[in-house]
CSV table of C-alpha atoms in Angstrom, one decimal:
chain,number,residue,atom,x,y,z
F,1,MET,CA,-18.2,34.4,-4.0
F,2,THR,CA,-20.0,31.4,-5.2
F,3,PRO,CA,-21.0,28.7,-2.7
F,4,GLU,CA,-18.2,26.5,-4.2
F,5,GLU,CA,-15.6,29.2,-3.7
F,6,GLN,CA,-16.8,29.6,-0.1
F,7,ILE,CA,-16.2,25.9,0.5
F,8,TRP,CA,-12.7,25.9,-1.0
F,9,GLN,CA,-11.9,28.8,1.3
F,10,ALA,CA,-13.4,27.0,4.3
F,11,LEU,CA,-11.4,23.8,3.5
F,12,ASP,CA,-8.2,25.8,3.9
F,13,ASP,CA,-9.0,25.8,7.6
F,14,VAL,CA,-8.8,22.0,7.7
F,15,LYS,CA,-5.2,21.1,8.4
F,16,ASP,CA,-3.1,18.0,8.2
F,17,PRO,CA,-3.5,16.7,11.8
F,18,GLU,CA,0.3,16.3,12.1
F,19,ILE,CA,1.4,19.4,10.3
F,20,PRO,CA,-1.0,22.1,11.5
F,21,LYS,CA,0.2,24.8,9.2
F,22,VAL,CA,-0.6,22.9,6.0
F,23,SER,CA,-4.1,22.5,4.8
F,24,ILE,CA,-5.6,19.6,2.9
F,25,VAL,CA,-6.1,22.1,0.0
F,26,ASP,CA,-2.4,22.9,0.0
F,27,LEU,CA,-1.6,19.2,0.0
F,28,GLY,CA,-3.8,18.6,-3.1
F,29,MET,CA,-6.2,16.2,-1.4
F,30,ILE,CA,-9.4,17.8,-2.5
F,31,THR,CA,-10.4,16.8,-6.0
F,32,GLU,CA,-14.0,18.0,-6.2
F,33,VAL,CA,-16.4,20.4,-4.5
F,34,ARG,CA,-20.0,20.7,-5.6
F,35,VAL,CA,-23.1,22.4,-4.1
F,36,ASP,CA,-26.7,21.4,-4.8
F,37,GLY,CA,-29.2,23.5,-2.8
F,38,GLY,CA,-28.2,23.2,0.8
F,39,ASN,CA,-26.1,20.1,0.2
F,40,ALA,CA,-22.4,20.1,-0.2
F,41,PHE,CA,-20.4,17.3,-1.8
F,42,VAL,CA,-16.7,17.0,-1.3
F,43,THR,CA,-14.3,14.4,-2.8
F,44,MET,CA,-11.0,13.7,-1.1
F,45,THR,CA,-8.1,11.6,-2.4
F,46,PRO,CA,-5.9,10.1,0.3
F,47,THR,CA,-2.1,10.7,0.2
F,48,PHE,CA,-1.6,7.0,1.2
F,49,ALA,CA,-4.2,4.3,1.1
F,50,GLY,CA,-3.3,3.3,4.6
F,51,CYS,CA,-3.3,6.8,6.1
F,52,PRO,CA,-4.9,6.6,9.5
F,53,ALA,CA,-6.0,10.3,9.3
F,54,ILE,CA,-8.6,9.7,6.6
F,55,HIS,CA,-11.5,9.2,9.0
F,56,VAL,CA,-10.7,12.2,11.2
F,57,LEU,CA,-10.2,14.4,8.1
F,58,LYS,CA,-13.6,13.3,6.7
F,59,GLU,CA,-15.2,14.4,10.0
F,60,SER,CA,-13.3,17.7,10.2
F,61,ILE,CA,-14.3,18.6,6.6
F,62,ALA,CA,-18.0,18.0,7.2
F,63,GLU,CA,-17.9,19.8,10.5
F,64,ARG,CA,-16.2,22.9,8.9
F,65,ILE,CA,-18.5,23.1,5.9
F,66,ASN,CA,-21.6,22.6,7.9
F,67,GLN,CA,-20.8,25.9,9.7
F,68,LEU,CA,-21.3,27.8,6.4
F,69,GLU,CA,-24.5,29.7,5.9
F,70,GLY,CA,-26.9,27.9,3.6
F,71,ILE,CA,-25.3,24.5,3.9
F,72,ASN,CA,-27.4,21.9,5.8
F,73,HIS,CA,-25.6,18.8,5.0
F,74,THR,CA,-22.1,17.8,3.7
F,75,GLU,CA,-21.2,14.5,2.2
F,76,VAL,CA,-17.5,13.6,2.0
F,77,LYS,CA,-16.5,10.9,-0.3
F,78,VAL,CA,-13.0,9.2,-0.3
F,79,SER,CA,-12.1,8.2,-3.8
F,80,PHE,CA,-9.1,7.1,-5.7
F,81,GLU,CA,-10.5,8.3,-9.0
F,82,VAL,CA,-7.9,11.0,-9.1
F,83,PRO,CA,-5.0,9.3,-7.4
F,84,TRP,CA,-2.9,11.6,-5.1
F,85,ASN,CA,0.7,12.1,-6.1
F,86,SER,CA,3.2,14.5,-4.5
F,87,ASN,CA,3.2,16.9,-7.5
F,88,ARG,CA,-0.3,17.9,-6.4
F,89,ILE,CA,1.1,19.9,-3.4
F,90,SER,CA,0.8,23.6,-4.2
F,91,ASP,CA,3.8,26.0,-4.1
F,92,ARG,CA,2.3,27.6,-1.0
F,93,GLY,CA,2.0,24.1,0.5
F,94,LYS,CA,5.7,23.4,-0.2
F,95,GLU,CA,6.6,26.7,1.4
F,96,LEU,CA,4.5,25.9,4.5
F,97,LEU,CA,6.0,22.4,4.7
F,98,ARG,CA,9.5,24.0,4.7
F,99,GLU,CA,8.4,26.5,7.5
F,100,SER,CA,7.2,23.5,9.5
F,101,GLY,CA,10.6,21.9,9.2
F,102,PHE,CA,9.9,19.4,6.4
F,103,ALA,CA,11.7,19.2,3.1
F,104,PRO,CA,9.0,19.4,0.4
F,105,PRO,CA,9.0,16.5,-2.2
F,106,PRO,CA,11.0,17.1,-5.4
F,107,VAL,CA,8.9,17.4,-8.5
F,108,HIS,CA,8.9,14.1,-10.3
F,109,GLU,CA,7.9,13.0,-13.8
F,110,GLY,CA,5.7,10.1,-12.9
F,111,TYR,CA,8.5,7.7,-12.0
F,112,ILE,CA,10.3,7.4,-8.7
F,113,GLU,CA,13.8,6.0,-8.3
F,114,LEU,CA,16.2,6.1,-5.4
F,115,THR,CA,18.0,9.0,-7.0
F,116,VAL,CA,14.7,11.0,-6.9
F,117,ILE,CA,13.9,10.1,-3.3
F,118,SER,CA,17.4,10.9,-2.1
F,119,GLN,CA,17.4,14.5,-3.4
F,120,ALA,CA,16.3,16.8,-0.5
F,121,ALA,CA,17.4,20.3,0.4
F,122,CYS,CA,17.8,20.7,4.1
F,123,PRO,CA,14.7,22.7,5.4
F,124,PHE,CA,16.9,24.3,8.1
F,125,CYS,CA,20.0,25.6,6.2
F,126,GLY,CA,19.0,25.0,2.5
F,127,SER,CA,22.1,22.9,1.8
F,128,ASN,CA,21.9,20.2,-0.9
F,129,ASN,CA,24.6,18.2,0.9
F,130,THR,CA,22.2,15.7,2.4
F,131,VAL,CA,21.8,12.0,2.5
F,132,MET,CA,18.7,9.9,2.9
F,133,GLN,CA,18.8,7.6,5.9
F,134,THR,CA,15.6,5.6,5.3
F,135,PRO,CA,12.7,6.0,3.0
F,136,PHE,CA,10.3,5.0,5.9
F,137,GLY,CA,9.8,7.7,8.5
F,138,PRO,CA,7.5,8.4,11.4
F,139,THR,CA,4.4,8.4,9.1
F,140,LEU,CA,3.8,6.8,5.7
F,141,CYS,CA,4.3,10.1,3.9
F,142,ARG,CA,7.7,11.0,5.4
F,143,SER,CA,11.3,9.8,4.9
F,144,ILE,CA,14.3,10.5,7.1
F,145,HIS,CA,17.4,12.4,5.9
F,146,TYR,CA,20.5,14.0,7.4
F,147,CYS,CA,22.2,17.3,6.5
F,148,ASN,CA,26.0,17.1,6.3
F,149,HIS,CA,26.2,20.9,6.4
F,150,CYS,CA,24.2,21.9,9.5
F,151,LEU,CA,24.5,18.4,11.0
F,152,GLN,CA,20.7,18.0,11.6
F,153,ALA,CA,18.4,15.1,10.9
F,154,PHE,CA,15.3,16.2,9.0
F,155,GLU,CA,12.2,14.7,7.4
F,156,GLN,CA,11.0,15.0,3.8
F,157,PHE,CA,7.5,14.7,2.6
F,158,LYS,CA,8.0,11.8,0.2
F,159,PRO,CA,7.7,12.1,-3.5
F,160,VAL,CA,5.0,9.6,-4.7
F,161,ALA,CA,4.2,8.9,-8.3
M,1,MET,CA,-20.3,0.9,-15.4
M,2,GLU,CA,-22.2,-1.7,-17.3
M,3,ALA,CA,-23.9,-4.4,-15.2
M,4,LEU,CA,-21.7,-7.3,-14.4
M,5,SER,CA,-22.8,-10.7,-15.6
M,6,SER,CA,-22.8,-13.3,-12.8
M,7,LEU,CA,-19.8,-15.3,-14.1
M,8,HIS,CA,-17.9,-12.0,-14.6
M,9,LYS,CA,-18.9,-11.0,-11.1
M,10,GLU,CA,-17.7,-14.3,-9.6
M,11,ALA,CA,-14.4,-14.0,-11.4
M,12,ILE,CA,-13.8,-10.5,-10.1
M,13,ARG,CA,-14.9,-11.5,-6.6
M,14,GLU,CA,-12.4,-14.3,-6.4
M,15,PHE,CA,-9.7,-12.2,-7.9
M,16,LEU,CA,-10.2,-9.3,-5.4
M,17,TYR,CA,-10.3,-11.7,-2.4
M,18,LYS,CA,-7.0,-13.4,-3.1
M,19,MET,CA,-5.2,-10.1,-3.6
M,20,ALA,CA,-6.8,-8.5,-0.5
M,21,ASP,CA,-6.2,-11.5,1.7
M,22,ASP,CA,-2.5,-11.6,0.7
M,23,GLN,CA,-2.2,-7.9,1.8
M,24,LEU,CA,-4.1,-8.5,5.0
M,25,ILE,CA,-2.0,-11.5,6.1
M,26,LEU,CA,1.4,-10.2,5.0
M,27,GLY,CA,0.5,-6.9,6.6
M,28,HIS,CA,0.0,-8.7,9.9
M,29,ARG,CA,3.2,-10.7,9.5
M,30,ASN,CA,5.2,-7.5,8.8
M,31,SER,CA,3.8,-5.9,11.9
M,32,GLU,CA,5.3,-8.7,14.0
M,33,TRP,CA,8.7,-6.9,13.4
M,34,THR,CA,7.4,-3.8,15.2
M,35,GLY,CA,9.7,-3.5,18.3
M,36,LEU,CA,12.0,-6.3,17.1
M,37,GLY,CA,13.7,-5.0,14.0
M,38,PRO,CA,17.5,-5.5,13.9
M,39,LEU,CA,17.9,-1.7,13.4
M,40,LEU,CA,15.6,1.1,14.3
M,41,GLU,CA,15.2,2.1,10.6
M,42,GLU,CA,14.3,-1.5,9.7
M,43,ASP,CA,11.8,-1.7,12.5
M,44,ILE,CA,10.1,1.4,11.1
M,45,ALA,CA,10.4,0.1,7.6
M,46,PHE,CA,8.5,-3.1,8.3
M,47,SER,CA,6.0,-1.3,10.4
M,48,SER,CA,5.3,1.2,7.6
M,49,MET,CA,5.0,-1.5,5.1
M,50,ALA,CA,2.6,-3.3,7.4
M,51,GLN,CA,0.4,-0.2,7.6
M,52,ASP,CA,0.6,0.3,3.8
M,53,LYS,CA,-0.5,-3.3,3.3
M,54,LEU,CA,-3.5,-3.0,5.6
M,55,GLY,CA,-4.4,0.2,3.6
M,56,HIS,CA,-4.3,-1.8,0.4
M,57,ALA,CA,-6.4,-4.6,1.9
M,58,LEU,CA,-8.9,-2.0,3.0
M,59,ALA,CA,-9.1,-0.4,-0.5
M,60,LEU,CA,-9.6,-3.8,-2.1
M,61,TYR,CA,-12.2,-5.0,0.5
M,62,THR,CA,-14.0,-1.7,-0.1
M,63,ILE,CA,-14.4,-2.5,-3.8
M,64,LEU,CA,-15.9,-5.9,-2.8
M,65,HIS,CA,-18.3,-4.1,-0.5
M,66,GLU,CA,-19.3,-1.2,-2.8
M,67,HIS,CA,-19.3,-3.0,-6.2
M,68,LEU,CA,-19.9,-6.6,-5.5
M,69,GLY,CA,-22.3,-6.6,-2.6
M,70,GLU,CA,-20.0,-8.2,0.0
M,71,LYS,CA,-20.1,-7.3,3.6
M,72,ASP,CA,-18.3,-4.2,5.0
M,73,PRO,CA,-14.4,-4.4,5.1
M,74,ASP,CA,-14.1,-5.1,8.9
M,75,THR,CA,-16.6,-8.0,8.7
M,76,ILE,CA,-14.8,-9.4,5.7
M,77,ALA,CA,-11.4,-9.1,7.3
M,78,PHE,CA,-12.2,-10.4,10.8
M,79,THR,CA,-15.0,-12.9,10.5
M,80,ARG,CA,-14.1,-15.3,7.8
M,81,ASN,CA,-12.7,-18.6,8.7
M,82,GLU,CA,-9.5,-20.2,7.4
M,83,ARG,CA,-11.2,-22.1,4.6
M,84,GLU,CA,-12.7,-18.9,3.3
M,85,LEU,CA,-9.4,-17.1,3.0
M,86,ARG,CA,-7.7,-17.1,-0.4
M,87,CYS,CA,-4.1,-15.9,0.5
M,88,CYS,CA,-1.1,-17.8,-0.8
M,89,HIS,CA,1.1,-19.9,1.6
M,90,LEU,CA,4.0,-17.5,1.2
M,91,VAL,CA,2.3,-14.8,3.3
M,92,GLU,CA,1.2,-17.2,6.0
M,93,TYR,CA,4.6,-18.2,7.2
M,94,PRO,CA,5.9,-16.8,10.5
M,95,ILE,CA,8.5,-14.0,10.1
M,96,GLY,CA,11.4,-16.4,10.9
M,97,GLY,CA,14.8,-14.8,10.6
M,98,TYR,CA,15.5,-11.5,8.9
M,99,ASP,CA,16.9,-13.4,6.0
M,100,PHE,CA,13.5,-15.1,5.3
M,101,SER,CA,11.4,-11.9,6.0
M,102,LEU,CA,13.6,-9.8,3.6
M,103,THR,CA,13.5,-12.5,0.9
M,104,ARG,CA,9.7,-12.9,1.2
M,105,HIS,CA,9.4,-9.1,1.0
M,106,PHE,CA,11.5,-8.9,-2.1
M,107,LEU,CA,9.8,-11.8,-4.0
M,108,PHE,CA,6.2,-10.8,-2.9
M,109,ASP,CA,6.5,-7.0,-3.3
M,110,THR,CA,8.1,-7.3,-6.7
M,111,ALA,CA,5.2,-9.4,-7.9
M,112,GLU,CA,2.7,-7.0,-6.4
M,113,HIS,CA,4.3,-4.0,-7.9
M,114,LEU,CA,4.1,-5.6,-11.4
M,115,ARG,CA,0.5,-6.9,-10.6
M,116,PHE,CA,-0.8,-3.4,-9.8
M,117,GLU,CA,1.1,-1.9,-12.8
M,118,MET,CA,-0.8,-4.4,-15.0
M,119,LEU,CA,-4.1,-3.6,-13.2
M,120,ALA,CA,-3.7,0.2,-13.6
M,121,GLY,CA,-5.1,-0.4,-17.1
M,122,SER,CA,-7.8,-2.9,-16.1
M,123,ALA,CA,-11.2,-2.6,-17.7
M,124,PHE,CA,-12.7,-2.9,-14.2
M,125,GLU,CA,-12.4,0.8,-13.4
M,126,PRO,CA,-12.8,0.7,-9.6
M,127,LEU,CA,-9.8,-1.8,-9.5
M,128,ALA,CA,-7.8,0.3,-12.0
M,129,GLN,CA,-8.2,3.4,-9.8
M,130,VAL,CA,-7.0,1.6,-6.7
M,131,ALA,CA,-4.1,0.0,-8.6
M,132,ARG,CA,-2.8,3.3,-9.9
M,133,LYS,CA,-2.6,4.5,-6.3
M,134,ILE,CA,-1.1,1.3,-4.8
M,135,LYS,CA,1.6,0.8,-7.4
M,136,GLY,CA,3.2,4.2,-6.4
M,137,GLU,CA,3.3,3.1,-2.8
M,138,ILE,CA,4.6,-0.4,-3.4
M,139,LYS,CA,7.5,1.2,-5.4
M,140,TYR,CA,9.0,2.2,-2.0
M,141,HIS,CA,8.7,-1.4,-0.8
M,142,VAL,CA,10.5,-2.7,-3.9
M,143,LEU,CA,13.3,-0.2,-3.6
M,144,HIS,CA,13.7,-1.1,0.1
M,145,ALA,CA,13.8,-4.8,-0.7
M,146,GLN,CA,16.3,-4.4,-3.6
M,147,THR,CA,18.7,-2.4,-1.4
M,148,TRP,CA,18.8,-5.1,1.3
M,149,MET,CA,19.1,-8.0,-1.1
M,150,LYS,CA,22.1,-6.4,-2.7
M,151,GLN,CA,23.6,-5.3,0.7
M,152,LEU,CA,23.3,-8.7,2.4
M,153,GLY,CA,24.0,-10.7,-0.8
M,154,SER,CA,27.5,-9.1,-0.9
M,155,ALA,CA,28.3,-8.4,2.7
M,156,THR,CA,29.9,-11.3,4.6
M,157,GLU,CA,30.3,-15.0,3.9
M,158,GLU,CA,27.6,-15.6,6.5
M,159,SER,CA,25.1,-13.1,5.1
M,160,LYS,CA,25.6,-14.4,1.6
M,161,ALA,CA,25.1,-18.0,2.7
M,162,ARG,CA,22.0,-17.1,4.7
M,163,MET,CA,20.4,-15.1,1.9
M,164,GLN,CA,21.1,-17.9,-0.7
M,165,SER,CA,19.5,-20.4,1.6
M,166,ALA,CA,16.5,-18.2,2.3
M,167,LEU,CA,16.1,-17.7,-1.5
M,168,ASN,CA,16.2,-21.5,-2.1
M,169,GLU,CA,13.6,-22.1,0.6
M,170,THR,CA,11.3,-19.2,-0.3
M,171,MET,CA,11.2,-19.7,-4.0
M,172,PRO,CA,8.6,-22.6,-4.1
M,173,LEU,CA,6.4,-20.6,-1.7
M,174,ALA,CA,6.7,-17.5,-3.9
M,175,LEU,CA,5.7,-19.5,-7.0
M,176,GLY,CA,2.4,-20.2,-5.1
M,177,ILE,CA,1.5,-16.5,-5.6
M,178,PHE,CA,0.8,-17.3,-9.2
M,179,GLU,CA,-1.6,-20.3,-8.7
M,180,ALA,CA,-4.1,-20.1,-11.5
M,181,SER,CA,-7.7,-19.3,-10.7
M,182,PRO,CA,-10.6,-21.1,-12.5
M,183,PHE,CA,-11.4,-17.7,-14.0
M,184,GLU,CA,-8.1,-16.8,-15.8
M,185,ALA,CA,-9.7,-16.9,-19.2
M,186,GLU,CA,-12.7,-14.9,-18.1
M,187,LEU,CA,-10.6,-12.1,-16.6
M,188,ALA,CA,-8.3,-12.0,-19.6
M,189,GLU,CA,-11.2,-12.0,-22.1
M,190,HIS,CA,-12.8,-9.0,-20.4
M,191,ASN,CA,-9.4,-7.1,-20.1
M,192,ILE,CA,-9.6,-7.2,-16.4
M,193,PHE,CA,-6.3,-8.9,-15.8
M,194,ALA,CA,-3.8,-10.5,-18.3
M,195,GLY,CA,-3.4,-13.5,-16.0
M,196,GLU,CA,-1.2,-15.1,-13.3
M,197,HIS,CA,1.0,-16.8,-15.9
M,198,GLU,CA,1.8,-13.6,-17.6
M,199,LEU,CA,2.5,-11.9,-14.3
M,200,ARG,CA,4.8,-14.8,-13.3
M,201,ASN,CA,6.8,-14.4,-16.5
M,202,ARG,CA,7.2,-10.6,-16.0
M,203,TRP,CA,8.2,-11.3,-12.4
M,204,LEU,CA,10.9,-13.7,-13.3
M,205,GLU,CA,12.4,-11.1,-15.7
M,206,VAL,CA,12.5,-8.5,-13.0
M,207,ILE,CA,13.8,-10.5,-10.1
M,208,ALA,CA,16.6,-12.2,-12.1
M,209,PRO,CA,18.8,-9.1,-12.5
M,210,THR,CA,18.5,-8.1,-8.8
M,211,VAL,CA,19.3,-11.6,-7.7
M,212,ALA,CA,22.4,-11.6,-10.0
M,213,ASP,CA,23.4,-8.1,-8.8
M,214,ALA,CA,23.2,-9.4,-5.3
M,215,GLY,CA,25.7,-12.1,-6.1
M,216,LEU,CA,23.0,-14.8,-5.5
M,217,VAL,CA,21.9,-17.7,-7.7
M,218,LEU,CA,18.3,-18.1,-8.7
M,219,PRO,CA,17.2,-21.7,-8.1
M,220,ASP,CA,16.1,-23.7,-11.2
M,221,ILE,CA,12.4,-22.7,-11.3
M,222,ASP,CA,11.4,-25.7,-13.4
M,223,ALA,CA,12.7,-28.1,-10.8
M,224,LEU,CA,10.6,-26.6,-8.0
M,225,THR,CA,7.1,-27.6,-6.9
M,226,PRO,CA,5.1,-24.4,-6.3
M,227,ALA,CA,3.2,-24.2,-3.0
M,228,TYR,CA,-0.3,-24.2,-4.4
M,229,GLY,CA,-3.6,-24.6,-2.5
M,230,GLY,CA,-4.0,-21.2,-0.8
M,231,ARG,CA,-6.2,-19.8,-3.6
M,232,GLN,CA,-8.6,-22.7,-3.0
M,233,GLY,CA,-8.7,-22.3,0.7
M,234,TYR,CA,-6.2,-24.9,1.7
M,235,HIS,CA,-3.6,-23.3,4.0
M,236,THR,CA,-0.5,-24.0,6.0
M,237,GLU,CA,-0.6,-24.8,9.7
M,238,TYR,CA,0.5,-21.2,10.4
M,239,LEU,CA,-2.7,-19.4,9.2
M,240,GLN,CA,-5.2,-20.4,11.8
M,241,PRO,CA,-3.1,-19.3,14.8
M,242,LEU,CA,-2.5,-16.0,13.1
M,243,LEU,CA,-6.2,-15.5,12.5
M,244,THR,CA,-7.0,-16.4,16.0
M,245,GLU,CA,-4.6,-13.8,17.3
M,246,MET,CA,-5.6,-11.2,14.8
M,247,THR,CA,-9.3,-11.4,15.6
M,248,GLU,CA,-8.9,-11.8,19.4
M,249,VAL,CA,-10.0,-8.3,20.3
M,250,PHE,CA,-12.6,-8.0,17.5
M,251,ARG,CA,-14.3,-11.2,18.7
M,252,ILE,CA,-14.8,-9.9,22.3
M,253,ASP,CA,-17.6,-7.7,20.9
M,254,PRO,CA,-18.0,-7.5,17.1
M,255,THR,CA,-20.6,-4.8,17.4
M,256,VAL,CA,-18.6,-2.3,19.5
M,257,GLU,CA,-18.0,1.2,18.0
M,258,TRP,CA,-14.3,2.1,18.0
């Protein structure tokens, strides 16, 4: 494994602080990994500009990578150069979101309308007979929906263009 | 990126400050609905939009810090006095009733969505990158605002009358968003921003159909006097008390590590 591959693998241990099954790699938040001698450089793109987890994620990334053999120092940069959008979440990430009780975001074509946001399959019973209750949920990245089939409220990881 | 000439730099600095200050102040106003929203969902909506706006202010202050040599974002946000702020009067007003807050939210966020769409192609790359991100987030704010304008514009006689009167009252303030800067020509010439006048025209085209769909009547724009002055540091009586409250904890010990 190259040092870069080792870092990508290690980054899979850094999870979303609120959805502990899903890693920041699954969410598509890592846009660049580079190693120069004993120095590692990682670039992260935030899911939302106002996400309060950015600071703690930066620290967790550096802490995890510094444990790797041959790495003395890790620099984590937050950049909007590659803007995050919900299509960046991997298939495995979507599956893990579902297992954690969240509907994954529908794939979009760069443009979000109410019709796109409202489509959510219930993560509990799989039914498409659901309604969106509000596009603003307990965190910036989640909306609240209700399943008419199994009569459960659930959250969706929001589609963002 | 090529070195910025000093005029060019001054133009961008002024431009970033006014956008960031709008986000900071309206973000704080939105947060005043936390715990008071008329419905739980609306309480969460305004709280979420407050958090988004502070994130947008932070991203813009970070550009000022990293590319234009200004102080760090916290210092910029919490230590400038009223005269140094460049926000427009619209964002300074207290939250008032829900009719006013929703109308302000609709008029302001529609303008901001269009502004950041325009800026996504800006020749000033750090701003273009942030704009591409912000426009996707503000889309949610715009959809929320449109839903409620339509809902309340067509619900009961009382809701209709209140929304119409809020719209009449808020419109001159909203026109103050587009107060021209001394650097309009400079920004346009360097393809940084096509200008407040252009933005205002696009905004009028977008708000008109929503207002009509909501069964409301857009006031005669040409007959209104826009609330200008904010971009030059002249503010309403409401800004200083907000700043005093907002910086109260910070001022106890500005050097403390959080």
